[in-house]
Amino acid sequence: MVIQNLTLQGFRNYESFDCAFDSGVNLIVGQNAQGKTNLLEAICYLSRGAAFRTRKEAELIRFGAEFAELSARVDSYGREQTLRAVLFASRRPRQLYLSGVKKSTREDLDGVLHTVLFCPEDLMVLKKGAAERRKLLDDALCQLRPKYAKALEEYKRLLAQKSAALRDRIERPGMLELIPDYNERMAQTGAIIVTTRAKYLRQLAERAAAHHAAFSGGSETLTLQYQTVSTVTDPTAPVKAVYEQLKEHQQSHSRAELESMQCLSGPHKDDFEAALNELPMKAFASQGQTRTAAISLKLAERDLFEADTGELPVLLLDDVLSELDPGRQDFVLNRIRSGQVFITCCEQDKVTDIGKTIRIEQGRLL
Ligand code: ATP
Ligand code: MG
């Protein structure tokens, strides 16, 4: 996938902007608060129909402007298409167009321009709690595997119902009769979730380790280890076997669930552990190492999307160069040779020998 050009009017701090891009690396350079991240946000908006820094569309419209208009010409699955979005200050909803045809929902734009974004908040994936890591797996898998998305949605609904039954068991004891049925369906959908996550993580780990090794000059080995319900001996085993083991765990925890009035059994607590040279990253990784691994994960996610769909997503890297030593900076700037990449940075002296440098000052292209 390649974004040929981007045109903006009244978006964030851009009054008007028009720029053609390189099909390889595009380095967006400028001082703080000039509009570098805003450019990535515009690309993301056209890709997903939603902004990544805000839920409030009005914030995307330039102060004092009536509307914001974004449009891009992209090469996608062998076709040239135009994506366009118009947001209004005084009325809703925003309008989306694909090659001139008006679309009613953002799902209609799905898959036209696929992007993988790294922003500084993504470092939390490796530092914070399990929920962030589960989200990373779920977001990728929901896009790639419709069956997984369906199973996950059903599992979440069952979990909410079972949790409510356990929580209110004193006021409404009749609800407890539904628990065997919830358990049965949670084991069925749970087994799909566990086996799909395990297989995806195994592939992700392999690709991320290769990127991380190249990135760190061969000095660091990244490993990712899936952690799920304790009775599951092999999460990549056939769904039926995992289902049996999930049932077993439910049975052994049924008393504890009643006592704690909480749902304790199932893959909603899944996690994966990331380690560098066998040391858990959460406790021991340095800033640069954390950043290196987080970017390697994004590169791996991009590879797997390509393996599945045949198209390499556009990579958007916001503020990745800080905290990296010259060798690792060189990796980002010059050695991600596949597909189209956008990199924002503040330093004027950074150069890439395989693409284009775009200088931004106060929402204008220099
Ligand atoms: P840094 O290097 O610090 O990350 P940046 O170049 O990425 O900076 P952006 O986040 O792209 O900076 O741009 C921020 C600027 O855009 C801010 O100064 C902000 O006030 C301005 N801005 C954001 N939204 C709007 C808007 N709706 N109208 C006008 N200006 C806006
Ligand atoms: Mg920024």
mmCIF file of C-alpha atoms and ligand atoms in Angstrom:
data_model
loop_
_atom_site.group_PDB
_atom_site.id
_atom_site.type_symbol
_atom_site.label_atom_id
_atom_site.label_comp_id
_atom_site.label_asym_id
_atom_site.label_seq_id
_atom_site.Cartn_x
_atom_site.Cartn_y
_atom_site.Cartn_z
ATOM 1 C CA MET A 1 0.000 0.000 0.000
ATOM 2 C CA VAL A 2 1.280 3.446 -0.923
ATOM 3 C CA ILE A 3 -0.065 6.913 -0.234
ATOM 4 C CA GLN A 4 0.813 8.960 -3.287
ATOM 5 C CA ASN A 5 -0.194 12.329 -1.924
ATOM 6 C CA LEU A 6 -2.107 14.106 0.815
ATOM 7 C CA THR A 7 -4.137 17.309 0.642
ATOM 8 C CA LEU A 8 -5.442 19.077 3.730
ATOM 9 C CA GLN A 9 -7.592 22.108 4.267
ATOM 10 C CA GLY A 10 -8.421 23.452 7.716
ATOM 11 C CA PHE A 11 -7.182 20.327 9.472
ATOM 12 C CA ARG A 12 -5.584 20.959 12.930
ATOM 13 C CA ASN A 13 -2.946 23.675 12.437
ATOM 14 C CA TYR A 14 -2.900 23.290 8.628
ATOM 15 C CA GLU A 15 -4.663 25.997 6.661
ATOM 16 C CA SER A 16 -3.765 24.213 3.472
ATOM 17 C CA PHE A 17 -1.292 21.479 2.700
ATOM 18 C CA ASP A 18 -0.493 19.515 -0.403
ATOM 19 C CA CYS A 19 2.391 17.106 -0.679
ATOM 20 C CA ALA A 20 3.430 14.115 -2.779
ATOM 21 C CA PHE A 21 5.157 11.305 -0.913
ATOM 22 C CA ASP A 22 7.936 8.859 -1.607
ATOM 23 C CA SER A 23 6.923 5.221 -1.844
ATOM 24 C CA GLY A 24 9.723 4.402 0.623
ATOM 25 C CA VAL A 25 10.718 6.466 3.652
ATOM 26 C CA ASN A 26 9.194 9.910 4.291
ATOM 27 C CA LEU A 27 10.959 11.800 7.030
ATOM 28 C CA ILE A 28 8.818 14.568 8.531
ATOM 29 C CA VAL A 29 11.108 17.077 10.195
ATOM 30 C CA GLY A 30 10.276 20.142 12.265
ATOM 31 C CA GLN A 31 10.544 21.715 15.696
ATOM 32 C CA ASN A 32 8.083 20.969 18.477
ATOM 33 C CA ALA A 33 4.434 21.873 17.924
ATOM 34 C CA GLN A 34 4.751 22.563 14.176
ATOM 35 C CA GLY A 35 2.319 19.908 12.966
ATOM 36 C CA LYS A 36 4.318 16.710 12.455
ATOM 37 C CA THR A 37 2.056 14.445 14.491
ATOM 38 C CA ASN A 38 -0.960 16.230 13.007
ATOM 39 C CA LEU A 39 0.125 14.947 9.582
ATOM 40 C CA LEU A 40 0.225 11.349 10.822
ATOM 41 C CA GLU A 41 -3.144 11.918 12.446
ATOM 42 C CA ALA A 42 -4.593 13.018 9.091
ATOM 43 C CA ILE A 43 -3.266 9.873 7.405
ATOM 44 C CA CYS A 44 -4.666 7.741 10.213
ATOM 45 C CA TYR A 45 -8.026 9.430 9.949
ATOM 46 C CA LEU A 46 -8.300 8.540 6.274
ATOM 47 C CA SER A 47 -7.203 5.011 7.058
ATOM 48 C CA ARG A 48 -9.561 4.309 9.957
ATOM 49 C CA GLY A 49 -12.252 6.967 9.799
ATOM 50 C CA ALA A 50 -11.300 7.984 13.336
ATOM 51 C CA ALA A 51 -8.571 10.037 14.969
ATOM 52 C CA PHE A 52 -6.059 8.409 17.277
ATOM 53 C CA ARG A 53 -5.506 11.300 19.685
ATOM 54 C CA THR A 54 -9.071 12.397 20.266
ATOM 55 C CA ARG A 55 -12.655 11.243 20.110
ATOM 56 C CA LYS A 56 -13.846 14.802 19.547
ATOM 57 C CA GLU A 57 -13.995 15.442 15.829
ATOM 58 C CA ALA A 58 -14.374 19.190 16.382
ATOM 59 C CA GLU A 59 -10.806 19.310 17.699
ATOM 60 C CA LEU A 60 -9.568 18.258 14.271
ATOM 61 C CA ILE A 61 -10.976 21.358 12.595
ATOM 62 C CA ARG A 62 -8.641 24.332 12.501
ATOM 63 C CA PHE A 63 -9.585 26.978 15.063
ATOM 64 C CA GLY A 64 -12.017 29.421 13.449
ATOM 65 C CA ALA A 65 -12.553 27.304 10.304
ATOM 66 C CA GLU A 66 -15.972 26.098 9.119
ATOM 67 C CA PHE A 67 -14.806 22.708 7.981
ATOM 68 C CA ALA A 68 -11.800 20.455 7.532
ATOM 69 C CA GLU A 69 -11.124 18.501 4.374
ATOM 70 C CA LEU A 70 -8.638 15.659 4.009
ATOM 71 C CA SER A 71 -7.925 13.715 0.887
ATOM 72 C CA ALA A 72 -5.333 11.229 -0.322
ATOM 73 C CA ARG A 73 -4.622 9.229 -3.439
ATOM 74 C CA VAL A 74 -3.551 5.717 -2.565
ATOM 75 C CA ASP A 75 -2.430 2.567 -4.365
ATOM 76 C CA SER A 76 -4.202 -0.348 -2.769
ATOM 77 C CA TYR A 77 -4.583 -3.928 -4.006
ATOM 78 C CA GLY A 78 -3.407 -2.885 -7.453
ATOM 79 C CA ARG A 79 -5.901 -0.030 -7.795
ATOM 80 C CA GLU A 80 -5.588 3.698 -7.483
ATOM 81 C CA GLN A 81 -8.253 5.056 -5.150
ATOM 82 C CA THR A 82 -9.042 8.387 -3.557
ATOM 83 C CA LEU A 83 -10.019 8.710 0.087
ATOM 84 C CA ARG A 84 -11.682 11.910 1.195
ATOM 85 C CA ALA A 85 -13.217 13.101 4.453
ATOM 86 C CA VAL A 86 -15.012 16.360 5.203
ATOM 87 C CA LEU A 87 -15.746 17.420 8.787
ATOM 88 C CA PHE A 88 -18.010 20.322 9.652
ATOM 89 C CA ALA A 89 -17.742 22.669 12.620
ATOM 90 C CA SER A 90 -21.458 23.334 12.924
ATOM 91 C CA ARG A 91 -23.097 20.119 11.797
ATOM 92 C CA ARG A 92 -22.762 16.380 11.799
ATOM 93 C CA PRO A 93 -22.037 13.848 10.559
ATOM 94 C CA ARG A 94 -18.762 14.038 8.709
ATOM 95 C CA GLN A 95 -18.748 12.871 5.099
ATOM 96 C CA LEU A 96 -16.589 10.072 3.743
ATOM 97 C CA TYR A 97 -15.898 9.389 0.086
ATOM 98 C CA LEU A 98 -14.133 6.545 -1.679
ATOM 99 C CA SER A 99 -13.066 7.466 -5.214
ATOM 100 C CA GLY A 100 -15.815 10.058 -5.370
ATOM 101 C CA VAL A 101 -18.587 7.798 -4.045
ATOM 102 C CA LYS A 102 -20.147 8.827 -0.759
ATOM 103 C CA LYS A 103 -19.925 6.201 1.985
ATOM 104 C CA SER A 104 -22.085 6.071 5.041
ATOM 105 C CA THR A 105 -19.910 4.316 7.604
ATOM 106 C CA ARG A 106 -16.242 4.043 8.266
ATOM 107 C CA GLU A 107 -16.466 0.271 7.763
ATOM 108 C CA ASP A 108 -17.024 1.058 4.071
ATOM 109 C CA LEU A 109 -13.453 2.368 3.950
ATOM 110 C CA ASP A 110 -11.997 -0.643 5.751
ATOM 111 C CA GLY A 111 -9.026 -2.186 4.080
ATOM 112 C CA VAL A 112 -8.514 0.526 1.466
ATOM 113 C CA LEU A 113 -5.627 2.123 3.316
ATOM 114 C CA HIS A 114 -4.203 0.011 6.085
ATOM 115 C CA THR A 115 -1.787 1.666 8.505
ATOM 116 C CA VAL A 116 0.285 0.464 11.451
ATOM 117 C CA LEU A 117 0.973 3.307 13.851
ATOM 118 C CA PHE A 118 3.629 3.563 16.521
ATOM 119 C CA CYS A 119 3.170 6.424 18.970
ATOM 120 C CA PRO A 120 4.940 6.964 22.298
ATOM 121 C CA GLU A 121 1.927 5.607 24.210
ATOM 122 C CA ASP A 122 2.620 2.221 22.616
ATOM 123 C CA LEU A 123 5.608 1.843 24.914
ATOM 124 C CA MET A 124 3.044 1.131 27.611
ATOM 125 C CA VAL A 125 2.277 -2.180 25.933
ATOM 126 C CA LEU A 126 5.501 -3.540 27.315
ATOM 127 C CA LYS A 127 5.511 -1.659 30.593
ATOM 128 C CA LYS A 128 1.951 -1.659 31.852
ATOM 129 C CA GLY A 129 -0.683 -4.266 32.688
ATOM 130 C CA ALA A 130 -1.941 -7.244 30.732
ATOM 131 C CA ALA A 131 -4.946 -5.393 29.282
ATOM 132 C CA GLU A 132 -2.699 -3.443 26.874
ATOM 133 C CA ARG A 133 -1.082 -6.617 25.614
ATOM 134 C CA ARG A 134 -4.393 -8.397 25.152
ATOM 135 C CA LYS A 135 -5.621 -5.381 23.206
ATOM 136 C CA LEU A 136 -2.620 -5.611 20.890
ATOM 137 C CA LEU A 137 -3.496 -9.220 20.047
ATOM 138 C CA ASP A 138 -7.233 -8.578 19.839
ATOM 139 C CA ASP A 139 -6.945 -5.519 17.597
ATOM 140 C CA ALA A 140 -4.781 -7.370 15.083
ATOM 141 C CA LEU A 141 -6.799 -10.589 15.153
ATOM 142 C CA CYS A 142 -10.197 -8.907 14.899
ATOM 143 C CA GLN A 143 -9.056 -7.400 11.601
ATOM 144 C CA LEU A 144 -7.548 -10.588 10.240
ATOM 145 C CA ARG A 145 -9.974 -13.264 11.494
ATOM 146 C CA PRO A 146 -13.728 -12.589 11.405
ATOM 147 C CA LYS A 147 -14.350 -15.845 13.313
ATOM 148 C CA TYR A 148 -12.124 -14.595 16.123
ATOM 149 C CA ALA A 149 -13.889 -11.219 16.255
ATOM 150 C CA LYS A 150 -17.209 -13.017 16.609
ATOM 151 C CA ALA A 151 -15.951 -15.379 19.313
ATOM 152 C CA LEU A 152 -14.408 -12.513 21.256
ATOM 153 C CA GLU A 153 -17.559 -10.449 21.121
ATOM 154 C CA GLU A 154 -19.646 -13.369 22.361
ATOM 155 C CA TYR A 155 -17.130 -14.216 25.081
ATOM 156 C CA LYS A 156 -17.163 -10.627 26.373
ATOM 157 C CA ARG A 157 -20.950 -10.630 26.496
ATOM 158 C CA LEU A 158 -21.037 -13.954 28.385
ATOM 159 C CA LEU A 159 -18.359 -12.738 30.778
ATOM 160 C CA ALA A 160 -20.417 -9.650 31.608
ATOM 161 C CA GLN A 161 -23.520 -11.790 32.209
ATOM 162 C CA LYS A 162 -21.725 -14.366 34.340
ATOM 163 C CA SER A 163 -19.968 -11.640 36.328
ATOM 164 C CA ALA A 164 -23.306 -9.963 37.032
ATOM 165 C CA ALA A 165 -24.834 -13.285 38.146
ATOM 166 C CA LEU A 166 -21.948 -13.892 40.557
ATOM 167 C CA ARG A 167 -21.914 -10.337 41.844
ATOM 168 C CA ASP A 168 -25.665 -10.236 42.541
ATOM 169 C CA ARG A 169 -25.989 -13.805 43.761
ATOM 170 C CA ILE A 170 -27.293 -12.806 47.191
ATOM 171 C CA GLU A 171 -30.032 -10.457 45.973
ATOM 172 C CA ARG A 172 -30.893 -12.577 42.946
ATOM 173 C CA PRO A 173 -29.950 -16.227 43.660
ATOM 174 C CA GLY A 174 -32.035 -17.460 40.707
ATOM 175 C CA MET A 175 -29.401 -16.058 38.327
ATOM 176 C CA LEU A 176 -26.938 -18.717 39.468
ATOM 177 C CA GLU A 177 -28.920 -21.350 37.570
ATOM 178 C CA LEU A 178 -27.667 -19.778 34.341
ATOM 179 C CA ILE A 179 -24.014 -20.264 35.206
ATOM 180 C CA PRO A 180 -23.589 -23.797 33.758
ATOM 181 C CA ASP A 181 -24.885 -22.490 30.441
ATOM 182 C CA TYR A 182 -22.573 -19.460 30.547
ATOM 183 C CA ASN A 183 -19.665 -21.763 31.393
ATOM 184 C CA GLU A 184 -20.376 -24.071 28.498
ATOM 185 C CA ARG A 185 -20.449 -21.268 25.962
ATOM 186 C CA MET A 186 -17.464 -19.492 27.524
ATOM 187 C CA ALA A 187 -15.413 -22.679 27.183
ATOM 188 C CA GLN A 188 -16.446 -23.020 23.527
ATOM 189 C CA THR A 189 -15.685 -19.425 22.533
ATOM 190 C CA GLY A 190 -12.728 -19.327 24.950
ATOM 191 C CA ALA A 191 -11.082 -22.252 23.178
ATOM 192 C CA ILE A 192 -11.277 -20.401 19.847
ATOM 193 C CA ILE A 193 -9.790 -17.308 21.492
ATOM 194 C CA VAL A 194 -6.932 -19.182 23.179
ATOM 195 C CA THR A 195 -5.876 -21.210 20.137
ATOM 196 C CA THR A 196 -6.084 -18.222 17.774
ATOM 197 C CA ARG A 197 -4.107 -15.968 20.125
ATOM 198 C CA ALA A 198 -1.469 -18.653 20.686
ATOM 199 C CA LYS A 199 -0.882 -19.248 16.985
ATOM 200 C CA TYR A 200 -0.777 -15.548 16.174
ATOM 201 C CA LEU A 201 1.603 -14.822 19.050
ATOM 202 C CA ARG A 202 3.924 -17.613 17.935
ATOM 203 C CA GLN A 203 4.212 -16.023 14.476
ATOM 204 C CA LEU A 204 4.441 -12.521 15.913
ATOM 205 C CA ALA A 205 7.232 -13.606 18.271
ATOM 206 C CA GLU A 206 9.236 -15.102 15.446
ATOM 207 C CA ARG A 207 9.006 -12.007 13.254
ATOM 208 C CA ALA A 208 9.513 -9.530 16.126
ATOM 209 C CA ALA A 209 12.607 -11.413 17.309
ATOM 210 C CA ALA A 210 14.149 -11.182 13.847
ATOM 211 C CA HIS A 211 13.486 -7.429 13.662
ATOM 212 C CA HIS A 212 14.720 -6.841 17.199
ATOM 213 C CA ALA A 213 17.946 -8.760 16.530
ATOM 214 C CA ALA A 214 18.697 -6.687 13.418
ATOM 215 C CA PHE A 215 17.679 -3.475 15.222
ATOM 216 C CA SER A 216 20.005 -4.114 18.177
ATOM 217 C CA GLY A 217 22.921 -5.223 16.046
ATOM 218 C CA GLY A 218 22.476 -8.830 17.134
ATOM 219 C CA SER A 219 23.084 -8.123 20.809
ATOM 220 C CA GLU A 220 19.574 -8.763 22.106
ATOM 221 C CA THR A 221 17.179 -11.684 21.836
ATOM 222 C CA LEU A 222 13.498 -10.859 22.197
ATOM 223 C CA THR A 223 11.114 -13.605 23.271
ATOM 224 C CA LEU A 224 7.358 -13.484 23.751
ATOM 225 C CA GLN A 225 5.642 -16.122 25.854
ATOM 226 C CA TYR A 226 1.880 -16.574 25.852
ATOM 227 C CA GLN A 227 0.261 -16.952 29.282
ATOM 228 C CA THR A 228 -3.256 -18.322 29.529
ATOM 229 C CA VAL A 229 -5.471 -20.435 31.807
ATOM 230 C CA SER A 230 -3.227 -22.723 33.884
ATOM 231 C CA THR A 231 -4.840 -26.027 32.900
ATOM 232 C CA VAL A 232 -4.151 -25.426 29.190
ATOM 233 C CA THR A 233 -1.001 -27.434 28.525
ATOM 234 C CA ASP A 234 -0.654 -26.611 24.821
ATOM 235 C CA PRO A 235 -2.607 -23.535 23.650
ATOM 236 C CA THR A 236 -1.880 -24.410 20.010
ATOM 237 C CA ALA A 237 -3.549 -27.842 20.395
ATOM 238 C CA PRO A 238 -6.856 -28.523 18.581
ATOM 239 C CA VAL A 239 -9.800 -26.426 19.811
ATOM 240 C CA LYS A 240 -11.532 -29.502 21.282
ATOM 241 C CA ALA A 241 -8.594 -30.314 23.575
ATOM 242 C CA VAL A 242 -8.332 -26.713 24.783
ATOM 243 C CA TYR A 243 -12.097 -26.655 25.379
ATOM 244 C CA GLU A 244 -11.799 -29.698 27.696
ATOM 245 C CA GLN A 245 -9.001 -28.054 29.637
ATOM 246 C CA LEU A 246 -10.966 -24.812 30.022
ATOM 247 C CA LYS A 247 -13.911 -26.822 31.414
ATOM 248 C CA GLU A 248 -11.586 -28.504 33.855
ATOM 249 C CA HIS A 249 -10.372 -25.124 35.098
ATOM 250 C CA GLN A 250 -13.939 -23.844 35.456
ATOM 251 C CA GLN A 251 -14.855 -26.860 37.585
ATOM 252 C CA SER A 252 -11.883 -26.535 39.884
ATOM 253 C CA HIS A 253 -12.618 -22.820 40.362
ATOM 254 C CA SER A 254 -16.400 -22.895 40.752
ATOM 255 C CA ARG A 255 -16.320 -22.632 44.541
ATOM 256 C CA ALA A 256 -13.767 -19.869 44.543
ATOM 257 C CA GLU A 257 -15.907 -17.973 42.019
ATOM 258 C CA LEU A 258 -18.951 -18.185 44.290
ATOM 259 C CA GLU A 259 -16.933 -17.088 47.305
ATOM 260 C CA SER A 260 -15.187 -14.192 45.591
ATOM 261 C CA MET A 261 -18.329 -13.368 43.539
ATOM 262 C CA GLN A 262 -16.089 -12.907 40.508
ATOM 263 C CA CYS A 263 -15.404 -14.799 37.312
ATOM 264 C CA LEU A 264 -11.941 -16.291 37.833
ATOM 265 C CA SER A 265 -11.746 -18.779 34.999
ATOM 266 C CA GLY A 266 -11.187 -18.049 31.316
ATOM 267 C CA PRO A 267 -8.926 -16.262 28.828
ATOM 268 C CA HIS A 268 -10.062 -12.747 29.833
ATOM 269 C CA LYS A 269 -6.937 -12.579 32.020
ATOM 270 C CA ASP A 270 -4.543 -13.725 29.256
ATOM 271 C CA ASP A 271 -1.195 -12.032 28.893
ATOM 272 C CA PHE A 272 2.150 -12.502 27.244
ATOM 273 C CA GLU A 273 5.544 -11.971 28.747
ATOM 274 C CA ALA A 274 8.193 -10.141 26.750
ATOM 275 C CA ALA A 275 11.805 -10.832 27.708
ATOM 276 C CA LEU A 276 15.173 -9.645 26.424
ATOM 277 C CA ASN A 277 18.035 -12.071 26.782
ATOM 278 C CA GLU A 278 15.733 -13.951 29.149
ATOM 279 C CA LEU A 279 15.161 -10.987 31.491
ATOM 280 C CA PRO A 280 11.493 -9.895 31.794
ATOM 281 C CA MET A 281 11.192 -6.514 30.080
ATOM 282 C CA LYS A 282 8.676 -5.098 32.528
ATOM 283 C CA ALA A 283 11.234 -5.161 35.313
ATOM 284 C CA PHE A 284 14.546 -4.831 33.516
ATOM 285 C CA ALA A 285 14.345 -3.248 30.054
ATOM 286 C CA SER A 286 15.954 0.165 29.470
ATOM 287 C CA GLN A 287 14.116 2.992 27.675
ATOM 288 C CA GLY A 288 15.883 2.345 24.385
ATOM 289 C CA GLN A 289 15.344 -1.400 24.664
ATOM 290 C CA THR A 290 11.642 -0.911 25.362
ATOM 291 C CA ARG A 291 11.342 1.355 22.345
ATOM 292 C CA THR A 292 13.291 -1.065 20.156
ATOM 293 C CA ALA A 293 11.038 -3.969 21.141
ATOM 294 C CA ALA A 294 7.839 -1.949 20.727
ATOM 295 C CA ILE A 295 8.859 -0.938 17.200
ATOM 296 C CA SER A 296 9.893 -4.517 16.408
ATOM 297 C CA LEU A 297 6.413 -5.638 17.449
ATOM 298 C CA LYS A 298 4.867 -3.125 15.056
ATOM 299 C CA LEU A 299 7.122 -4.294 12.229
ATOM 300 C CA ALA A 300 6.110 -7.875 12.978
ATOM 301 C CA GLU A 301 2.415 -6.948 13.010
ATOM 302 C CA ARG A 302 2.903 -5.377 9.615
ATOM 303 C CA ASP A 303 4.630 -8.491 8.238
ATOM 304 C CA LEU A 304 1.813 -10.737 9.433
ATOM 305 C CA PHE A 305 -0.811 -8.482 7.899
ATOM 306 C CA GLU A 306 1.058 -8.716 4.613
ATOM 307 C CA ALA A 307 1.345 -12.501 4.874
ATOM 308 C CA ASP A 308 -2.416 -12.688 5.310
ATOM 309 C CA THR A 309 -3.622 -10.129 2.785
ATOM 310 C CA GLY A 310 -0.742 -9.681 0.339
ATOM 311 C CA GLU A 311 -0.535 -5.941 1.077
ATOM 312 C CA LEU A 312 2.041 -4.272 3.295
ATOM 313 C CA PRO A 313 0.440 -1.632 5.547
ATOM 314 C CA VAL A 314 1.848 1.890 5.592
ATOM 315 C CA LEU A 315 3.989 2.329 8.698
ATOM 316 C CA LEU A 316 3.575 5.527 10.739
ATOM 317 C CA LEU A 317 6.291 6.134 13.324
ATOM 318 C CA ASP A 318 5.735 9.109 15.609
ATOM 319 C CA ASP A 319 8.713 10.288 17.635
ATOM 320 C CA VAL A 320 10.629 7.054 17.516
ATOM 321 C CA LEU A 321 14.165 8.364 17.234
ATOM 322 C CA SER A 322 14.541 9.891 20.690
ATOM 323 C CA GLU A 323 16.231 7.613 23.233
ATOM 324 C CA LEU A 324 17.764 5.515 20.464
ATOM 325 C CA ASP A 325 21.526 5.354 19.976
ATOM 326 C CA PRO A 326 22.970 6.181 16.510
ATOM 327 C CA GLY A 327 23.015 2.533 15.415
ATOM 328 C CA ARG A 328 19.346 2.044 16.247
ATOM 329 C CA GLN A 329 18.406 5.383 14.690
ATOM 330 C CA ASP A 330 20.158 4.268 11.526
ATOM 331 C CA PHE A 331 18.060 1.098 11.538
ATOM 332 C CA VAL A 332 14.828 3.116 11.615
ATOM 333 C CA LEU A 333 15.958 5.650 9.026
ATOM 334 C CA ASN A 334 17.726 3.463 6.541
ATOM 335 C CA ARG A 335 17.078 -0.185 7.052
ATOM 336 C CA ILE A 336 13.307 -0.570 7.036
ATOM 337 C CA ARG A 337 13.399 -1.164 3.328
ATOM 338 C CA SER A 338 10.001 -2.631 2.755
ATOM 339 C CA GLY A 339 6.915 -0.603 1.952
ATOM 340 C CA GLN A 340 6.059 2.979 2.746
ATOM 341 C CA VAL A 341 7.117 4.529 6.051
ATOM 342 C CA PHE A 342 6.468 7.932 7.653
ATOM 343 C CA ILE A 343 8.807 8.998 10.457
ATOM 344 C CA THR A 344 8.477 12.219 12.441
ATOM 345 C CA CYS A 345 11.496 13.752 14.146
ATOM 346 C CA CYS A 346 12.733 17.070 15.542
ATOM 347 C CA GLU A 347 16.384 16.929 14.616
ATOM 348 C CA GLN A 348 17.230 18.840 11.454
ATOM 349 C CA ASP A 349 20.352 16.812 10.807
ATOM 350 C CA LYS A 350 18.670 13.433 10.467
ATOM 351 C CA VAL A 351 18.745 12.151 6.928
ATOM 352 C CA THR A 352 17.547 9.111 5.125
ATOM 353 C CA ASP A 353 19.201 7.913 1.954
ATOM 354 C CA ILE A 354 16.183 6.013 0.713
ATOM 355 C CA GLY A 355 13.381 8.552 0.609
ATOM 356 C CA LYS A 356 12.181 12.066 1.010
ATOM 357 C CA THR A 357 12.532 14.708 3.722
ATOM 358 C CA ILE A 358 9.474 16.862 4.386
ATOM 359 C CA ARG A 359 10.055 20.003 6.452
ATOM 360 C CA ILE A 360 7.166 21.441 8.420
ATOM 361 C CA GLU A 361 6.924 24.849 10.074
ATOM 362 C CA GLN A 362 3.766 26.236 11.685
ATOM 363 C CA GLY A 363 1.471 23.982 9.734
ATOM 364 C CA ARG A 364 3.164 24.709 6.406
ATOM 365 C CA LEU A 365 5.321 22.726 4.074
ATOM 366 C CA LEU A 366 8.717 24.415 3.610
HETATM 367 P P1 ATP B 1 6.214 17.634 18.798
HETATM 368 O O1 ATP B 1 7.563 17.613 18.159
HETATM 369 O O2 ATP B 1 6.235 18.408 20.039
HETATM 370 O O3 ATP B 1 5.576 16.311 18.914
HETATM 371 P P2 ATP B 1 4.470 18.204 16.515
HETATM 372 O O4 ATP B 1 5.112 18.878 15.365
HETATM 373 O O5 ATP B 1 4.211 16.767 16.403
HETATM 374 O O6 ATP B 1 5.300 18.549 17.818
HETATM 375 P P3 ATP B 1 1.633 18.531 16.509
HETATM 376 O O7 ATP B 1 1.128 17.758 17.654
HETATM 377 O O8 ATP B 1 1.513 17.955 15.155
HETATM 378 O O9 ATP B 1 3.133 18.960 16.833
HETATM 379 O O10 ATP B 1 0.952 19.961 16.418
HETATM 380 C C1 ATP B 1 0.607 20.599 17.574
HETATM 381 C C2 ATP B 1 0.142 21.999 17.278
HETATM 382 O O11 ATP B 1 -1.057 22.001 16.532
HETATM 383 C C3 ATP B 1 -0.125 22.596 18.637
HETATM 384 O O12 ATP B 1 0.635 23.753 18.818
HETATM 385 C C4 ATP B 1 -1.610 22.854 18.619
HETATM 386 O O13 ATP B 1 -1.941 24.028 19.278
HETATM 387 C C5 ATP B 1 -1.948 22.923 17.149
HETATM 388 N N1 ATP B 1 -3.326 22.513 16.925
HETATM 389 C C6 ATP B 1 -3.916 21.361 17.303
HETATM 390 N N2 ATP B 1 -5.223 21.318 16.967
HETATM 391 C C7 ATP B 1 -5.459 22.488 16.348
HETATM 392 C C8 ATP B 1 -6.635 23.078 15.758
HETATM 393 N N3 ATP B 1 -7.809 22.437 15.750
HETATM 394 N N4 ATP B 1 -6.508 24.289 15.185
HETATM 395 C C9 ATP B 1 -5.314 24.934 15.196
HETATM 396 N N5 ATP B 1 -4.192 24.457 15.731
HETATM 397 C C10 ATP B 1 -4.250 23.256 16.306
HETATM 398 MG MG MG B 2 4.479 15.188 17.729
#
